[in-house]
Amino acid sequence: MGDTNSPDTSAPAETPSDAELSSGSESRRNALVSVLTGFLSFVIVAIPSFLAGAFYLDPILRRKKSGGAAGGGALDGFIKLDATTDSLPDDGTPVAVTVKSTLDDAWNRFKDVPVGSVWLRKQPDGSVIAFNSICPHLGCSVNYRRSDDDFFCPCHTSSFDLDGTKTNEVPPRNMDELEIITATDGEPGKDGKELWLKFQNFRGATEQKIPV
Amino acid sequence: MNALMAWLDNRTGYKSLMHEALYERVPGGARWRYVWGSTLVFTFVLQVITGFMLWSAYSPSTRTAWESVYYIQNEMTLGYLIRGVHHFAAQAMVVLMAIHLVQVIIDGAYKAPREINFWLGMVLMMIVLGLSLTGYLLPWDQKGYYATQVTTNIMSLTPVAGAEVQTLAQGGNQYGHMTLTRFFAMHAGILPALLVAFLALHIYCFRRHGLTVHDENHAPETSFWPDQVLKDAIACLAVLAVVLLFAIFKGAELSAPADAAVKFDAARPEWYFLFLFRFLRFHAVESIGLVWGAIVLPGVIMGVIALMPLTHKFLGEFGHTLNKAFIWLLGAAIVVLTAMAFIEDRNDIDHQAALAEAHRDGGRAVELASGPDRIPVDGAVGMLRRDPFTQGPRLFAKHCSSCHRYNGHDGRGMLVTEKKKVAPPTASDLGNFGSREWMRSIVVDYAAHLSPLKNAGWFKDAKAKEEAGEDVTYLNPDESEMADWSGYPESLLSDENSENLDALVEFLYSEANPGYIPADVKEREEWVNALAANEQLAAKGRAVATEGAWAGDLEGTSCADCHTTIGEDFVAVSDDDADGYPTMAKYGSAKWLTDFIRNPGAPRHYGAKNEMPAYPPQQLTDEDLNLLVRWLTHDYLPSDVPDYPSRLGDLPSAGDAAADSNEADEDATEGQDLEENAGEEATEQE
């Protein structure tokens, strides 16, 4: 499709002396015609192909910001969780919390729907750390394994200790820690009980944390 | 007629075309070993026919894909069959493709001059694998969603432009509407078109060079029509029969609708990719890097196969032997890895539990979709998110199972373990909460009903303190007023009181008022609540409870002597108005349970003796509490989906528990075990 199709010029062999001029101009004309034909064929195929290709590349060409909580000030982009610092066990047992937020999906905006889930843990000093529950390996869900007191992914057996550090060779990186801020009535403060989370998903299978 | 045919032939030349198509030479006679290519073409035709039909009913978006597939599968005429055939023919195609490839290699049909056709065949194989991969996601169920997540994540490992490849495949940064539309365009449009084009080239090249004859002297030479066509047709019929049998008796599965927020632990690729999946689970493979295991190595294998014609060209017959050895070794490795994956999964308790939950959710989703409310506008996902039967077990496992059990398990069918041992429950088993059995056991055997408390660390501590002479307030099942009252079995269980007791149990049961009543008025008229209490008997029981209509020793005692509000509506009375005993007003009802879970330590409930943590909204949202309570009181559309089997038989007996606890006591410096800590320290309300 669209290749230059050189016209078949298998005319009977002519002696050079015989009608040299005409054959010269003839062949020149033929060459011109074939170039032009080739060019035109290319153009009529290339134009729709280019348009189609650009359309298909839309997800890359038009990188959209996904929806998030529209907060204000210091907590802009942070989502308030249902859990509080008090609601987490003091002994550091991880608790899974569903994160609800606005989700933009092509032509829809879903408000207050689950967009993912995080593991929350209270540290000995009372601060809270949060991990995205999506396995950094290939995107399954990491569970808390009570029998071994660690994090474990049932798909390809990734395991992590409770501070998210990988404990075997399966995952490419540690669990994805997420930014979390304690606040009181939406005002950030170290002693706040509210938990505000910056929820992000990261690309799977990479050694670095790359937000999607 | 003949004249007409002659005219048509003159205008179209169809006769020579037919002759060309049908009278190919088959040296050595028609043979079964030549049928595989034809069965593949036939299976593809089957896919086109069923695929077009599915297309006519399928709707690709995150809120309609699962829903339309549900509709095809469960409501449309022969839908389950059309989808089933499509589903199983796809798998047949992969199997037949493998056979075809192996046979081509064994018979040396890849050797010059047929190299190009061999490569065309490999392109076709890629296209078919692409079709199966894209098709797997289209139902937008948990199974396909999570398995495909893994695949698109693997795509991101593509050297140079991994992220872009992944983004293009997904149609964005994450899965959504555009993922489905693009996968569908690939699956139904682009890939089939490519397949048709390459198949035409493949067949053209095949005819150009003719059959690779295995043995010229096998039988006299024949032509393609009719001998070989007959064999081909019989083989195709056999394929069709197998596919139909699977479609009818096994059927294509549809698991629960995909939900990014719901963990799915049973994710597995389609069975013919299991060998790759299993290969990726070798830690050795992981340690050299995922990109090697998931992309480079499969690429190398494909490369070796693609180079087979050259191997033969340069090494002659020895090369051909090498090629055969390679394909057999590869086949053996695939069989072994696939078997490993199967066997390991079968013996993996966690995986089996995840599968059980997947089946339960899938069955429930179908049940609700065909139920009185159909599928709401926010899709089957929203429907499941609001279903107590689906969410209750999860909430129970998350919030309650460290102390309570549900028929012996954690709510989701799993035993609760502690230090690799089954942990004894430290609070009542709520599997029959609010049932007649539950009420009866409280009345006649209160001590046994609450006996799991005695496994708890707080109980042992309190008892030790008490024995040491300290004054402790705690709930001792063996030594409470209720246990004393319950301790009159000779009177309570005597013949003269048996009717009274039945009536009392029925009354208590009716107060708990379990079961589901449709919201829709019209439906309510026809609705029969299978869990409804016997009103006559309950009325008689009310008298026993409030007026003490007992016989024998119990005469003159009534529940209302202590539980003053029994028989009344439940009101969350203030602490000052509590009568000092747990309220029995509508005990076990949704209203009572909701208040109890929020404030178990209030004087109207267990007061100072309470050991259960309170669950404030920041720990258990109103929405979740409502789902949990409705699940415990069976307030949901009744389900025929097989529920998790009881694990009561697997629990350690009291003796084991005691032995365990002694060990625990010995090495207990900080709390007996995690669970009790979780239970005790979870909420210290300020």
Coordinates of N, CA and C in Angstrom, one line a residue, chain A residues 55-57 59-60 63-64 66 82-84 86-91 93 95-98 100 103 105-108 110 113-117 119 133 137-144 146-149 154-157 168-170 193 201 203-205 212, chain B residues 61-63 146 149-150 153-154 156-157 162-164 166-168 171-174 176-178 181-182 186 261 263-265 267-268 277 280-281 283 286-287 290 385 398 401-402 416-420 617-619 621 623 674-675 677-678 681-683 686:
Chain A
F55 N -4.7 10.4 16.7 CA -5.9 10.1 17.5 C -5.6 9.0 18.5
Y56 N -5.0 7.9 18.0 CA -4.7 6.8 18.8 C -3.7 7.1 19.9
L57 N -2.9 8.1 19.7 CA -1.9 8.5 20.7 C -2.4 9.5 21.7
P59 N -4.0 9.3 24.5 CA -3.7 9.1 26.0 C -2.3 9.7 26.3
I60 N -1.4 9.7 25.4 CA 0.0 10.2 25.7 C 0.0 11.7 25.4
R63 N -2.1 14.4 28.4 CA -2.0 13.9 29.8 C -2.9 14.7 30.7
K64 N -3.8 14.1 31.3 CA -4.8 14.8 32.1 C -4.4 14.6 33.6
S66 N -5.6 13.7 37.0 CA -6.8 13.0 37.6 C -7.4 13.7 38.7
D82 N -11.4 8.6 56.7 CA -12.4 8.3 57.8 C -11.7 8.0 59.1
A83 N -10.5 7.3 59.0 CA -9.8 6.9 60.2 C -9.1 8.2 60.8
T84 N -8.9 8.0 62.1 CA -8.2 9.1 62.8 C -6.9 8.4 63.5
D86 N -6.5 8.2 66.5 CA -7.0 7.4 67.7 C -7.5 6.0 67.2
S87 N -8.0 5.9 66.0 CA -8.7 4.7 65.6 C -7.7 3.6 65.2
L88 N -6.4 4.0 65.2 CA -5.4 3.0 64.8 C -4.8 2.3 66.0
P89 N -4.6 1.0 65.9 CA -4.1 0.3 67.1 C -2.7 0.8 67.4
D90 N -2.5 0.9 68.7 CA -1.2 1.5 69.2 C 0.0 0.5 68.9
D91 N -0.3 -0.8 68.8 CA 0.8 -1.7 68.7 C 1.3 -1.8 67.2
T93 N -0.2 -2.6 64.4 CA -0.9 -3.5 63.5 C -1.5 -2.7 62.3
V95 N -3.8 -1.3 59.4 CA -5.2 -1.2 59.2 C -5.4 -0.8 57.8
A96 N -6.3 -1.5 57.1 CA -6.6 -1.1 55.7 C -7.7 -0.1 55.7
V97 N -7.5 1.0 55.0 CA -8.6 2.0 54.9 C -8.9 2.3 53.4
T98 N -10.1 2.3 53.1 CA -10.5 2.6 51.7 C -10.5 4.2 51.5
K100 N -11.6 7.4 49.6 CA -12.7 7.8 48.7 C -12.4 9.2 48.2
L103 N -13.3 10.8 41.2 CA -12.6 10.0 40.2 C -13.1 10.5 38.8
D105 N -13.2 9.8 35.0 CA -12.9 8.7 34.0 C -13.6 9.1 32.7
A106 N -12.7 9.6 31.8 CA -13.1 10.0 30.5 C -14.3 11.0 30.6
W107 N -15.5 10.6 30.3 CA -16.6 11.6 30.3 C -17.3 11.7 31.6
N108 N -16.9 10.8 32.6 CA -17.6 10.8 33.9 C -16.8 11.4 35.0
F110 N -17.0 10.8 38.9 CA -17.7 10.0 40.0 C -17.2 10.7 41.3
V113 N -16.2 8.2 45.5 CA -16.2 6.8 45.2 C -14.8 6.2 45.7
P114 N -14.8 5.0 46.0 CA -13.5 4.4 46.4 C -12.5 4.5 45.2
V115 N -11.3 5.0 45.5 CA -10.3 5.1 44.4 C -9.2 4.2 44.7
G116 N -9.1 3.6 45.9 CA -8.0 2.7 46.2 C -8.1 2.5 47.7
S117 N -7.0 1.8 48.2 CA -7.0 1.5 49.6 C -5.6 1.6 50.1
W119 N -2.8 1.1 53.5 CA -2.5 0.5 54.8 C -1.9 1.6 55.7
S133 N -1.9 0.2 48.9 CA -2.0 -1.2 49.0 C -1.7 -1.9 47.7
H137 N 5.1 -4.4 42.5 CA 5.6 -5.4 41.6 C 4.8 -5.3 40.3
L138 N 3.6 -5.9 40.3 CA 2.8 -5.8 39.1 C 1.3 -5.5 39.3
G139 N 1.0 -4.8 40.4 CA -0.3 -4.2 40.6 C -1.4 -5.0 41.2
C140 N -1.0 -6.2 41.9 CA -2.0 -6.9 42.7 C -2.2 -6.1 44.0
S141 N -2.9 -6.7 44.9 CA -3.1 -6.1 46.2 C -2.3 -6.7 47.3
V142 N -1.7 -5.9 48.1 CA -0.9 -6.4 49.2 C -1.8 -6.6 50.4
N143 N -1.6 -7.7 51.1 CA -2.4 -8.0 52.3 C -1.5 -8.0 53.5
Y144 N -2.1 -7.8 54.6 CA -1.4 -8.0 55.9 C -1.5 -9.4 56.3
R146 N -1.2 -11.9 59.1 CA -1.2 -11.9 60.5 C -0.2 -13.0 61.0
S147 N -0.2 -14.1 60.4 CA 0.6 -15.2 60.9 C 2.1 -14.9 60.9
D148 N 2.5 -14.1 59.9 CA 3.9 -13.8 59.8 C 4.2 -12.3 60.2
D149 N 3.1 -11.6 60.5 CA 3.2 -10.2 60.9 C 4.0 -9.4 59.8
P154 N -0.4 -12.0 47.3 CA -0.7 -13.3 46.9 C -0.4 -13.7 45.4
C155 N -0.2 -12.7 44.6 CA 0.0 -13.0 43.1 C 1.3 -13.6 42.9
H156 N 2.4 -12.9 43.2 CA 3.7 -13.4 42.9 C 4.6 -13.4 44.1
T157 N 4.0 -13.5 45.3 CA 4.6 -13.7 46.5 C 5.6 -12.6 46.9
N168 N 11.9 -9.8 50.1 CA 12.4 -10.8 49.1 C 12.7 -10.1 47.8
E169 N 13.1 -10.9 46.8 CA 13.6 -10.3 45.5 C 12.4 -10.0 44.6
V170 N 11.2 -10.4 44.9 CA 10.1 -10.3 43.9 C 9.8 -8.8 43.6
K193 N -5.8 14.9 65.2 CA -6.3 13.6 65.1 C -6.7 13.2 63.7
N201 N -1.2 6.8 42.8 CA -0.8 5.5 42.4 C 0.5 5.6 41.7
R203 N 3.6 3.7 39.1 CA 3.8 2.7 38.1 C 4.3 1.4 38.7
G204 N 3.9 0.3 38.2 CA 4.3 -1.0 38.6 C 5.7 -1.3 38.0
A205 N 6.4 -2.3 38.6 CA 7.5 -2.9 38.1 C 8.8 -2.1 37.9
V212 N 1.8 7.7 38.4 CA 1.1 7.5 37.1 C 0.4 8.8 36.8
Chain B
S61 N -18.0 0.0 28.6 CA -17.6 1.1 29.5 C -17.6 0.6 30.9
T62 N -17.0 1.3 31.8 CA -16.8 0.7 33.2 C -18.2 0.5 33.9
R63 N -19.2 1.2 33.4 CA -20.5 1.0 34.1 C -21.5 0.2 33.3
Y146 N -7.9 -7.8 37.2 CA -6.7 -7.9 37.9 C -5.6 -8.6 37.1
Q149 N -4.3 -6.2 34.7 CA -3.4 -5.2 35.3 C -2.0 -5.6 35.3
V150 N -1.8 -6.9 35.6 CA -0.5 -7.5 35.6 C 0.1 -7.4 34.2
N153 N 1.1 -3.9 33.3 CA 2.2 -3.5 34.1 C 3.5 -4.1 33.5
I154 N 3.4 -5.4 33.0 CA 4.5 -6.0 32.3 C 4.9 -5.2 31.1
S156 N 4.8 -2.2 30.7 CA 5.6 -1.0 31.0 C 7.0 -1.3 31.2
L157 N 7.4 -2.6 31.2 CA 8.8 -2.9 31.2 C 9.5 -2.9 29.8
G162 N 8.4 2.0 27.6 CA 7.5 1.2 28.4 C 6.3 2.0 28.9
A163 N 6.5 3.1 29.5 CA 5.4 3.9 30.1 C 4.4 4.3 29.0
E164 N 5.0 4.7 27.8 CA 4.1 5.1 26.7 C 3.2 3.9 26.2
Q166 N 2.3 1.3 27.9 CA 1.3 1.0 28.9 C 0.2 2.0 28.8
T167 N 0.6 3.3 28.8 CA -0.5 4.3 28.7 C -1.4 4.2 27.5
L168 N -0.7 3.8 26.3 CA -1.5 3.6 25.1 C -2.5 2.4 25.3
G171 N -5.2 3.4 27.6 CA -6.0 4.6 27.2 C -5.9 5.7 28.2
G172 N -4.9 5.7 29.0 CA -4.7 6.7 30.1 C -3.8 6.2 31.2
N173 N -3.8 7.0 32.2 CA -2.9 6.7 33.3 C -3.4 5.5 34.1
Q174 N -4.7 5.3 34.2 CA -5.2 4.2 34.9 C -6.4 3.6 34.1
G176 N -10.0 2.6 33.0 CA -11.2 3.3 33.0 C -12.0 3.0 31.7
H177 N -13.0 3.9 31.4 CA -13.8 3.7 30.2 C -12.9 3.5 29.0
M178 N -11.8 4.3 28.9 CA -11.0 4.3 27.7 C -10.2 3.0 27.5
T181 N -12.8 0.7 25.8 CA -13.1 1.1 24.4 C -11.9 0.7 23.5
R182 N -10.7 0.9 24.0 CA -9.5 0.6 23.2 C -9.3 -0.9 23.2
M186 N -9.4 -3.1 19.7 CA -8.3 -4.1 19.4 C -9.0 -5.5 19.2
A261 N -11.1 -0.7 44.2 CA -10.9 -0.6 45.6 C -11.1 -1.9 46.3
K263 N -9.8 -5.6 46.9 CA -8.7 -6.4 46.7 C -9.2 -7.8 46.1
F264 N -8.4 -8.3 45.1 CA -8.8 -9.5 44.5 C -7.5 -10.4 44.6
D265 N -7.6 -11.4 45.5 CA -6.4 -12.2 45.8 C -6.3 -13.4 44.9
A267 N -6.3 -13.5 41.6 CA -5.9 -13.2 40.2 C -5.0 -14.2 39.6
R268 N -5.4 -14.7 38.5 CA -4.5 -15.7 37.7 C -4.8 -15.4 36.3
F277 N 3.2 -17.4 34.2 CA 2.9 -16.9 35.6 C 3.8 -17.6 36.6
L280 N 7.4 -16.7 36.5 CA 7.7 -15.4 37.2 C 7.7 -15.5 38.7
R281 N 7.2 -16.6 39.2 CA 7.1 -16.7 40.7 C 8.4 -17.4 41.2
H283 N 11.8 -17.2 42.6 CA 12.6 -16.1 43.1 C 13.9 -15.9 42.3
E286 N 13.0 -13.7 39.6 CA 12.8 -12.4 40.0 C 14.2 -11.7 40.3
S287 N 15.1 -12.4 40.8 CA 16.3 -11.8 41.2 C 17.2 -11.3 40.0
L290 N 12.7 -8.6 36.5 CA 11.4 -9.0 35.9 C 11.4 -8.9 34.4
R385 N -21.4 -2.7 46.5 CA -20.9 -1.8 47.6 C -22.0 -1.6 48.6
K398 N -12.5 -7.5 59.2 CA -11.6 -6.4 59.4 C -11.7 -5.9 60.9
S401 N -13.1 -9.8 63.8 CA -12.6 -11.2 63.9 C -11.4 -11.4 64.8
S402 N -10.8 -10.3 65.3 CA -9.7 -10.5 66.3 C -10.2 -11.1 67.6
V416 N -8.7 -17.8 61.9 CA -7.8 -16.8 62.5 C -6.6 -17.4 63.1
T417 N -5.4 -17.0 62.6 CA -4.2 -17.7 63.2 C -3.4 -16.7 64.0
E418 N -2.6 -17.2 64.9 CA -1.7 -16.4 65.7 C -0.5 -17.3 65.9
K419 N 0.7 -16.7 65.5 CA 1.9 -17.5 65.6 C 1.7 -18.9 65.0
K420 N 1.2 -18.9 63.8 CA 1.1 -20.1 63.0 C 0.1 -21.1 63.6
P617 N -17.5 6.5 64.7 CA -17.5 6.7 63.2 C -16.2 6.8 62.5
Q618 N -15.1 7.3 63.2 CA -13.9 7.4 62.5 C -13.2 6.0 62.4
Q619 N -13.8 5.0 63.1 CA -13.3 3.7 62.9 C -14.2 2.8 62.0
T621 N -17.5 3.7 59.7 CA -18.4 4.8 59.3 C -19.8 4.3 59.4
E623 N -22.1 4.3 57.3 CA -22.4 3.4 56.1 C -21.9 2.0 56.4
L674 N -1.2 -10.7 69.8 CA -1.5 -9.5 69.1 C -3.0 -9.2 69.1
E675 N -3.8 -10.3 68.9 CA -5.2 -10.0 68.7 C -5.8 -9.3 69.9
N677 N -4.4 -7.6 72.1 CA -4.0 -6.2 72.2 C -4.8 -5.3 71.2
A678 N -4.9 -5.9 70.0 CA -5.7 -5.1 69.0 C -7.1 -4.9 69.6
E681 N -6.6 -2.4 72.9 CA -6.1 -1.1 72.8 C -6.6 -0.3 71.6
A682 N -7.4 -1.0 70.9 CA -7.8 -0.3 69.6 C -8.4 1.1 69.9
T683 N -9.2 1.2 70.9 CA -9.8 2.5 71.1 C -9.8 2.8 72.6
E686 N -11.0 9.2 74.4 CA -10.6 10.2 75.3 C -11.8 11.1 75.7

